[in-house]
Amino acid sequence: MSGMASGHNNSSQEEYIPHYLQKEDPFASKLSREADIVAGFYLTIIGILSTLGNGYVIFMSSKRKKKLRPAEIMTVNLAVCDLGISVVGKPFSIISFFSHRWMFGWIGCRWYGWAGFFFGCGSLITMTAVSLDRYLKICHLSYGTWLKRHHAFICLAIIWAYASFWATVPFAGVGSYAPEPFGTSCTLDWWLAQASVAGQAFVLSILFFCLLFPTAVIVFSYVKIILKVKSSTKEVAHYDTRIQNSHILEMKLTKVAMLICAGFLIAWIPYAVVSVWSAFGRPDSVPIQFSVVPTLLAKSAAMYNPIIYQVIDCKFACCRSGGLKTKSSLKKSRTYTISADRDSAAMNETQLE
């Protein structure tokens, strides 16, 4: 009986034909022309805001690049990843939505899929590294103080190598990139899991190393930070003023990092759920009209981060103008923000580094 069941599973896998091979034109839009136009305008707005916002973050950071703290260096790398998604990827999908079909053939499809996965994976791994940095700085002060700028640059090299490896693996014949069910965008070929055991191994590897494991590290780090913050005031009080001021800055950067991670995961988790369902659920069980919504939500992730930076900076600016300004020992350190002017940044670097 087990042999018959195994034979049945193998035959069903061999008989499965993915959506992009069921019709002669896999790149024709499966949505109405009106829906494509709405999606095109949506992505145009997202792309413009993301490009301007992340470009501004990179520009302002470049003006004080020699004074960036390790956590800020990682934040700039996140902006680079988001800008890459907006500049390299979004024009392809915007043109295709307005054209009511994917316009760039299989070569363009594979390039678009690679670029989207490369920059998306780079963003998530960068946030994973930031969460570990925050964990060490907040929960283990004695260890966190030795993390310097050159450690951040080593970490960046590891992040780019990691993202390059997993984004390029499909080109080695292990996996593939394919059009989305709605036709006007491309992604990892999740549907390989329906076709073979090797396809299932590929999809599971991608899910674990590029989603589940990084997300678990992020959740662990920030849960430990939240638990630690409750007792941090008493603990930091035992250190000198310089360490106390530095701790205030670290807490601000931690709030930024937590919001960034939350925004990224909220944007991408629905898409991940639909992708997993497409890979391991009943073939073609995800309605085409439903599958496009998580895709569009995921594409908006690159827009959130510059907004988060500005909200946090404005909040701290309000604090500086409020009742806390009477505490002269903290007045200078609070002026050190991600988008601070160069003069105040230089003064704080002298205090804190």
CSV table of C-alpha atoms in Angstrom, one decimal:
chain,number,residue,atom,x,y,z
A,1,MET,CA,0.0,0.0,0.0
A,2,SER,CA,2.8,2.4,0.9
A,3,GLY,CA,4.5,1.7,-2.5
A,4,MET,CA,1.2,2.4,-4.3
A,5,ALA,CA,0.8,5.7,-2.4
A,6,SER,CA,4.4,6.7,-3.1
A,7,GLY,CA,3.8,5.9,-6.8
A,8,HIS,CA,0.7,7.9,-6.8
A,9,ASN,CA,2.5,11.0,-5.2
A,10,ASN,CA,5.3,10.7,-7.8
A,11,SER,CA,2.9,10.5,-10.7
A,12,SER,CA,0.9,13.4,-9.4
A,13,GLN,CA,4.0,15.5,-9.1
A,14,GLU,CA,5.1,14.5,-12.6
A,15,GLU,CA,1.7,15.4,-14.0
A,16,TYR,CA,1.5,18.8,-12.4
A,17,ILE,CA,2.0,21.6,-14.9
A,18,PRO,CA,2.6,25.1,-13.4
A,19,HIS,CA,0.4,28.0,-14.4
A,20,TYR,CA,3.1,29.6,-16.6
A,21,LEU,CA,3.2,26.4,-18.8
A,22,GLN,CA,-0.6,25.9,-19.1
A,23,LYS,CA,-1.1,28.6,-21.7
A,24,GLU,CA,0.9,29.7,-24.7
A,25,ASP,CA,1.4,33.2,-23.3
A,26,PRO,CA,2.5,33.1,-19.6
A,27,PHE,CA,3.0,36.9,-19.6
A,28,ALA,CA,-0.5,38.0,-20.5
A,29,SER,CA,-2.2,39.7,-17.6
A,30,LYS,CA,-4.9,37.7,-15.9
A,31,LEU,CA,-6.4,40.8,-14.4
A,32,SER,CA,-8.8,43.3,-15.9
A,33,ARG,CA,-7.3,46.3,-17.7
A,34,GLU,CA,-8.8,48.6,-15.0
A,35,ALA,CA,-7.1,46.6,-12.2
A,36,ASP,CA,-3.8,46.8,-14.0
A,37,ILE,CA,-4.0,50.5,-14.3
A,38,VAL,CA,-4.9,50.9,-10.6
A,39,ALA,CA,-1.9,48.7,-9.7
A,40,GLY,CA,0.3,50.7,-12.0
A,41,PHE,CA,-0.6,54.0,-10.4
A,42,TYR,CA,-0.2,52.5,-7.0
A,43,LEU,CA,3.3,51.2,-7.8
A,44,THR,CA,4.3,54.5,-9.4
A,45,ILE,CA,3.4,56.4,-6.2
A,46,ILE,CA,5.2,53.9,-4.1
A,47,GLY,CA,8.2,54.0,-6.3
A,48,ILE,CA,8.5,57.8,-6.4
A,49,LEU,CA,8.1,58.1,-2.6
A,50,SER,CA,10.6,55.2,-1.9
A,51,THR,CA,13.2,56.6,-4.3
A,52,LEU,CA,13.0,60.2,-2.9
A,53,GLY,CA,12.9,59.0,0.7
A,54,ASN,CA,15.7,56.5,0.6
A,55,GLY,CA,17.7,58.7,-1.7
A,56,TYR,CA,17.4,61.5,0.8
A,57,VAL,CA,18.6,59.2,3.7
A,58,ILE,CA,21.6,58.1,1.6
A,59,PHE,CA,22.5,61.7,0.6
A,60,MET,CA,22.3,63.1,4.2
A,61,SER,CA,24.3,60.2,5.5
A,62,SER,CA,27.0,60.6,2.9
A,63,LYS,CA,27.6,64.2,4.2
A,64,ARG,CA,28.7,62.8,7.5
A,65,LYS,CA,29.8,59.3,6.4
A,66,LYS,CA,33.0,59.4,8.6
A,67,LYS,CA,30.9,60.0,11.7
A,68,LEU,CA,28.3,57.3,11.2
A,69,ARG,CA,27.9,54.9,14.1
A,70,PRO,CA,27.8,51.2,13.4
A,71,ALA,CA,24.0,51.0,13.7
A,72,GLU,CA,23.6,54.0,11.4
A,73,ILE,CA,25.9,52.3,8.8
A,74,MET,CA,23.5,49.3,8.8
A,75,THR,CA,20.6,51.7,8.5
A,76,VAL,CA,22.2,53.3,5.4
A,77,ASN,CA,22.7,49.8,3.9
A,78,LEU,CA,19.0,49.2,4.4
A,79,ALA,CA,18.2,52.4,2.5
A,80,VAL,CA,20.5,51.2,-0.3
A,81,CYS,CA,18.6,47.9,-0.5
A,82,ASP,CA,15.2,49.7,-0.6
A,83,LEU,CA,16.5,52.2,-3.2
A,84,GLY,CA,17.7,49.2,-5.3
A,85,ILE,CA,14.3,47.6,-5.2
A,86,SER,CA,12.7,50.9,-6.3
A,87,VAL,CA,15.1,51.8,-9.1
A,88,VAL,CA,15.9,48.4,-10.5
A,89,GLY,CA,12.7,46.5,-10.0
A,90,LYS,CA,9.6,48.8,-9.9
A,91,PRO,CA,10.0,50.3,-13.4
A,92,PHE,CA,9.6,46.8,-14.9
A,93,SER,CA,6.4,46.1,-13.1
A,94,ILE,CA,5.0,49.6,-13.6
A,95,ILE,CA,5.5,49.4,-17.4
A,96,SER,CA,4.0,45.9,-17.4
A,97,PHE,CA,0.9,46.8,-15.4
A,98,PHE,CA,0.2,49.8,-17.7
A,99,SER,CA,0.8,47.6,-20.7
A,100,HIS,CA,-1.6,44.9,-19.4
A,101,ARG,CA,1.2,42.2,-19.9
A,102,TRP,CA,4.8,41.5,-18.9
A,103,MET,CA,6.8,43.3,-21.5
A,104,PHE,CA,10.3,41.9,-21.0
A,105,GLY,CA,10.2,38.2,-21.8
A,106,TRP,CA,11.9,35.4,-19.9
A,107,ILE,CA,15.3,37.1,-19.6
A,108,GLY,CA,13.6,40.2,-18.1
A,109,CYS,CA,11.5,38.0,-15.9
A,110,ARG,CA,14.6,36.2,-14.4
A,111,TRP,CA,16.4,39.5,-14.0
A,112,TYR,CA,13.4,41.1,-12.2
A,113,GLY,CA,13.0,38.0,-10.0
A,114,TRP,CA,16.7,38.0,-9.1
A,115,ALA,CA,16.8,41.7,-8.3
A,116,GLY,CA,13.7,41.6,-6.2
A,117,PHE,CA,14.9,38.6,-4.2
A,118,PHE,CA,18.5,39.9,-3.9
A,119,PHE,CA,17.5,43.3,-2.5
A,120,GLY,CA,14.6,41.8,-0.4
A,121,CYS,CA,16.9,39.2,1.2
A,122,GLY,CA,19.6,41.9,1.7
A,123,SER,CA,17.0,44.0,3.6
A,124,LEU,CA,15.9,41.2,5.9
A,125,ILE,CA,19.5,40.1,6.7
A,126,THR,CA,20.5,43.7,7.3
A,127,MET,CA,17.6,44.0,9.8
A,128,THR,CA,18.7,40.7,11.4
A,129,ALA,CA,22.2,42.2,11.9
A,130,VAL,CA,20.7,45.4,13.3
A,131,SER,CA,18.6,43.5,15.8
A,132,LEU,CA,21.7,41.6,17.0
A,133,ASP,CA,23.6,44.8,17.3
A,134,ARG,CA,20.7,46.3,19.3
A,135,TYR,CA,20.5,43.2,21.5
A,136,LEU,CA,24.2,43.4,22.4
A,137,LYS,CA,24.2,47.1,23.0
A,138,ILE,CA,21.1,47.0,25.2
A,139,CYS,CA,21.3,43.6,26.9
A,140,HIS,CA,25.0,43.1,27.1
A,141,LEU,CA,26.7,46.5,27.6
A,142,SER,CA,30.1,45.1,28.3
A,143,TYR,CA,30.0,43.2,25.0
A,144,GLY,CA,28.3,45.9,23.0
A,145,THR,CA,30.9,48.6,23.6
A,146,TRP,CA,33.5,46.8,21.4
A,147,LEU,CA,31.3,46.9,18.3
A,148,LYS,CA,33.0,49.5,16.1
A,149,ARG,CA,32.7,50.8,12.5
A,150,HIS,CA,35.0,48.2,11.0
A,151,HIS,CA,32.8,45.4,12.4
A,152,ALA,CA,29.9,47.0,10.6
A,153,PHE,CA,31.7,47.0,7.3
A,154,ILE,CA,32.6,43.3,7.8
A,155,CYS,CA,29.0,42.6,8.5
A,156,LEU,CA,28.0,44.4,5.3
A,157,ALA,CA,30.3,42.2,3.3
A,158,ILE,CA,28.7,39.1,4.8
A,159,ILE,CA,25.2,40.4,4.2
A,160,TRP,CA,25.8,41.1,0.5
A,161,ALA,CA,27.5,37.7,0.0
A,162,TYR,CA,24.6,36.0,1.7
A,163,ALA,CA,22.0,37.7,-0.4
A,164,SER,CA,24.0,37.1,-3.6
A,165,PHE,CA,24.4,33.4,-2.9
A,166,TRP,CA,20.7,32.7,-2.3
A,167,ALA,CA,19.5,35.0,-5.1
A,168,THR,CA,21.9,33.3,-7.6
A,169,VAL,CA,21.2,29.7,-6.5
A,170,PRO,CA,18.2,29.3,-8.8
A,171,PHE,CA,20.4,30.0,-11.8
A,172,ALA,CA,22.5,26.9,-10.9
A,173,GLY,CA,19.5,24.7,-11.9
A,174,VAL,CA,18.4,24.2,-8.3
A,175,GLY,CA,15.4,26.5,-8.6
A,176,SER,CA,14.1,29.1,-11.0
A,177,TYR,CA,12.3,32.4,-11.4
A,178,ALA,CA,8.9,32.5,-13.0
A,179,PRO,CA,5.9,34.8,-13.7
A,180,GLU,CA,3.4,35.4,-11.0
A,181,PRO,CA,-0.1,33.9,-11.6
A,182,PHE,CA,-1.5,37.3,-12.6
A,183,GLY,CA,1.2,37.6,-15.3
A,184,THR,CA,2.6,41.1,-14.9
A,185,SER,CA,5.4,40.4,-12.4
A,186,CYS,CA,7.9,37.7,-11.6
A,187,THR,CA,9.2,36.0,-8.5
A,188,LEU,CA,10.8,32.8,-7.2
A,189,ASP,CA,9.3,29.7,-8.8
A,190,TRP,CA,7.4,28.5,-5.7
A,191,TRP,CA,5.5,26.1,-7.8
A,192,LEU,CA,8.5,23.8,-8.2
A,193,ALA,CA,7.4,22.3,-4.9
A,194,GLN,CA,4.4,20.9,-6.7
A,195,ALA,CA,6.5,19.2,-9.3
A,196,SER,CA,9.3,17.3,-7.5
A,197,VAL,CA,11.0,16.5,-4.2
A,198,ALA,CA,14.0,18.6,-5.3
A,199,GLY,CA,11.7,21.5,-5.8
A,200,GLN,CA,10.3,21.1,-2.3
A,201,ALA,CA,13.9,21.0,-0.9
A,202,PHE,CA,14.7,24.2,-2.8
A,203,VAL,CA,11.6,26.0,-1.5
A,204,LEU,CA,12.1,24.8,2.1
A,205,SER,CA,15.7,26.0,2.0
A,206,ILE,CA,14.7,29.4,0.8
A,207,LEU,CA,12.0,29.7,3.4
A,208,PHE,CA,14.2,28.7,6.3
A,209,PHE,CA,17.4,30.6,5.5
A,210,CYS,CA,15.8,33.7,3.9
A,211,LEU,CA,12.7,34.1,6.1
A,212,LEU,CA,12.1,31.9,9.1
A,213,PHE,CA,15.6,31.9,10.6
A,214,PRO,CA,16.2,35.7,10.2
A,215,THR,CA,12.7,36.4,11.5
A,216,ALA,CA,13.3,34.2,14.5
A,217,VAL,CA,16.6,36.0,15.3
A,218,ILE,CA,14.8,39.4,15.0
A,219,VAL,CA,11.9,38.3,17.3
A,220,PHE,CA,14.3,36.8,19.9
A,221,SER,CA,16.5,40.0,19.9
A,222,TYR,CA,13.6,42.4,20.4
A,223,VAL,CA,11.8,40.3,23.0
A,224,LYS,CA,15.0,40.2,25.0
A,225,ILE,CA,15.4,43.9,24.6
A,226,ILE,CA,11.8,44.6,25.8
A,227,LEU,CA,12.4,42.5,28.8
A,228,LYS,CA,15.7,44.2,29.5
A,229,VAL,CA,14.4,47.7,29.2
A,230,LYS,CA,12.2,47.3,32.3
A,231,SER,CA,15.3,47.0,34.5
A,232,SER,CA,17.7,49.1,32.3
A,233,THR,CA,17.2,52.4,34.2
A,234,LYS,CA,18.5,51.0,37.5
A,235,GLU,CA,21.4,49.1,35.8
A,236,VAL,CA,22.6,52.0,33.7
A,237,ALA,CA,22.5,54.3,36.8
A,238,HIS,CA,25.6,52.5,38.0
A,239,TYR,CA,27.6,53.7,35.0
A,240,ASP,CA,29.2,57.1,34.5
A,241,THR,CA,27.4,59.9,32.7
A,242,ARG,CA,29.0,59.2,29.3
A,243,ILE,CA,27.7,55.6,29.3
A,244,GLN,CA,24.2,56.8,30.4
A,245,ASN,CA,24.1,59.3,27.5
A,246,SER,CA,25.3,56.7,25.1
A,247,HIS,CA,22.5,54.3,26.4
A,248,ILE,CA,19.9,57.0,25.6
A,249,LEU,CA,21.1,57.1,22.0
A,250,GLU,CA,21.1,53.3,21.7
A,251,MET,CA,17.5,53.2,22.9
A,252,LYS,CA,16.5,55.6,20.2
A,253,LEU,CA,18.2,53.6,17.5
A,254,THR,CA,16.6,50.5,18.9
A,255,LYS,CA,13.1,52.1,18.5
A,256,VAL,CA,13.9,52.9,14.9
A,257,ALA,CA,15.1,49.4,14.3
A,258,MET,CA,12.0,47.8,15.9
A,259,LEU,CA,9.7,49.9,13.8
A,260,ILE,CA,11.6,49.2,10.6
A,261,CYS,CA,11.5,45.4,11.3
A,262,ALA,CA,7.8,45.5,12.1
A,263,GLY,CA,7.0,47.4,8.9
A,264,PHE,CA,9.0,45.0,6.8
A,265,LEU,CA,7.5,41.9,8.3
A,266,ILE,CA,3.9,43.3,8.1
A,267,ALA,CA,4.5,44.0,4.5
A,268,TRP,CA,6.1,40.7,3.6
A,269,ILE,CA,4.4,38.1,5.8
A,270,PRO,CA,1.1,38.0,3.8
A,271,TYR,CA,3.1,37.5,0.6
A,272,ALA,CA,5.1,34.7,2.3
A,273,VAL,CA,1.9,33.0,3.4
A,274,VAL,CA,0.5,33.1,-0.1
A,275,SER,CA,3.8,31.8,-1.5
A,276,VAL,CA,3.9,28.9,0.9
A,277,TRP,CA,0.3,28.0,0.2
A,278,SER,CA,1.1,28.1,-3.6
A,279,ALA,CA,4.1,25.8,-3.0
A,280,PHE,CA,2.5,23.2,-0.7
A,281,GLY,CA,-1.2,23.7,-0.9
A,282,ARG,CA,-3.6,22.3,-3.5
A,283,PRO,CA,-2.4,23.3,-7.0
A,284,ASP,CA,-3.8,26.6,-8.3
A,285,SER,CA,-5.9,26.9,-5.1
A,286,VAL,CA,-5.0,30.6,-4.6
A,287,PRO,CA,-7.3,32.8,-6.6
A,288,ILE,CA,-5.4,35.1,-9.1
A,289,GLN,CA,-7.2,38.2,-7.9
A,290,PHE,CA,-6.3,37.4,-4.3
A,291,SER,CA,-2.6,36.7,-5.1
A,292,VAL,CA,-1.9,40.2,-6.4
A,293,VAL,CA,-2.8,42.0,-3.2
A,294,PRO,CA,0.0,40.5,-1.0
A,295,THR,CA,2.4,41.2,-3.9
A,296,LEU,CA,1.5,44.8,-4.0
A,297,LEU,CA,1.7,45.1,-0.2
A,298,ALA,CA,5.2,43.6,-0.2
A,299,LYS,CA,6.4,46.1,-2.9
A,300,SER,CA,5.4,48.9,-0.6
A,301,ALA,CA,7.9,47.9,2.1
A,302,ALA,CA,10.7,50.1,0.7
A,303,MET,CA,8.6,53.2,1.3
A,304,TYR,CA,8.2,52.9,5.1
A,305,ASN,CA,11.7,53.3,6.4
A,306,PRO,CA,12.3,57.0,5.5
A,307,ILE,CA,9.0,57.8,7.1
A,308,ILE,CA,10.0,56.0,10.3
A,309,TYR,CA,13.3,57.9,10.4
A,310,GLN,CA,11.5,61.2,10.2
A,311,VAL,CA,8.8,60.3,12.8
A,312,ILE,CA,11.4,59.3,15.3
A,313,ASP,CA,13.5,62.3,14.7
A,314,CYS,CA,10.5,64.6,15.1
A,315,LYS,CA,9.6,62.9,18.3
A,316,PHE,CA,13.0,63.5,19.8
A,317,ALA,CA,13.1,67.0,18.5
A,318,CYS,CA,9.9,67.6,20.5
A,319,CYS,CA,11.5,66.1,23.6
A,320,ARG,CA,14.5,68.4,23.1
A,321,SER,CA,12.2,71.5,23.2
A,322,GLY,CA,10.2,70.2,26.2
A,323,GLY,CA,10.8,69.9,29.9
A,324,LEU,CA,13.8,67.6,29.5
A,325,LYS,CA,16.0,70.4,28.2
A,326,THR,CA,16.8,71.5,31.8
A,327,LYS,CA,19.0,68.5,32.2
A,328,SER,CA,22.2,69.8,30.8
A,329,SER,CA,24.0,66.5,31.0
A,330,LEU,CA,21.6,65.0,28.4
A,331,LYS,CA,21.0,68.1,26.3
A,332,LYS,CA,24.0,67.6,23.9
A,333,SER,CA,23.6,63.8,23.5
A,334,ARG,CA,19.9,64.2,22.5
A,335,THR,CA,20.9,66.3,19.5
A,336,TYR,CA,22.6,63.4,18.0
A,337,THR,CA,20.0,61.9,15.6
A,338,ILE,CA,20.1,60.0,12.4
A,339,SER,CA,19.5,63.1,10.4
A,340,ALA,CA,21.4,65.5,12.8
A,341,ASP,CA,23.4,68.4,11.4
A,342,ARG,CA,27.1,67.9,11.0
A,343,ASP,CA,28.1,70.3,13.8
A,344,SER,CA,26.0,68.7,16.5
A,345,ALA,CA,27.0,65.2,15.2
A,346,ALA,CA,30.7,66.1,15.5
A,347,MET,CA,30.2,67.3,19.1
A,348,ASN,CA,28.5,64.1,20.1
A,349,GLU,CA,31.0,61.9,18.4
A,350,THR,CA,33.7,63.5,20.6
A,351,GLN,CA,31.6,62.6,23.6
A,352,LEU,CA,30.5,59.1,22.8
A,353,GLU,CA,33.2,57.5,20.7
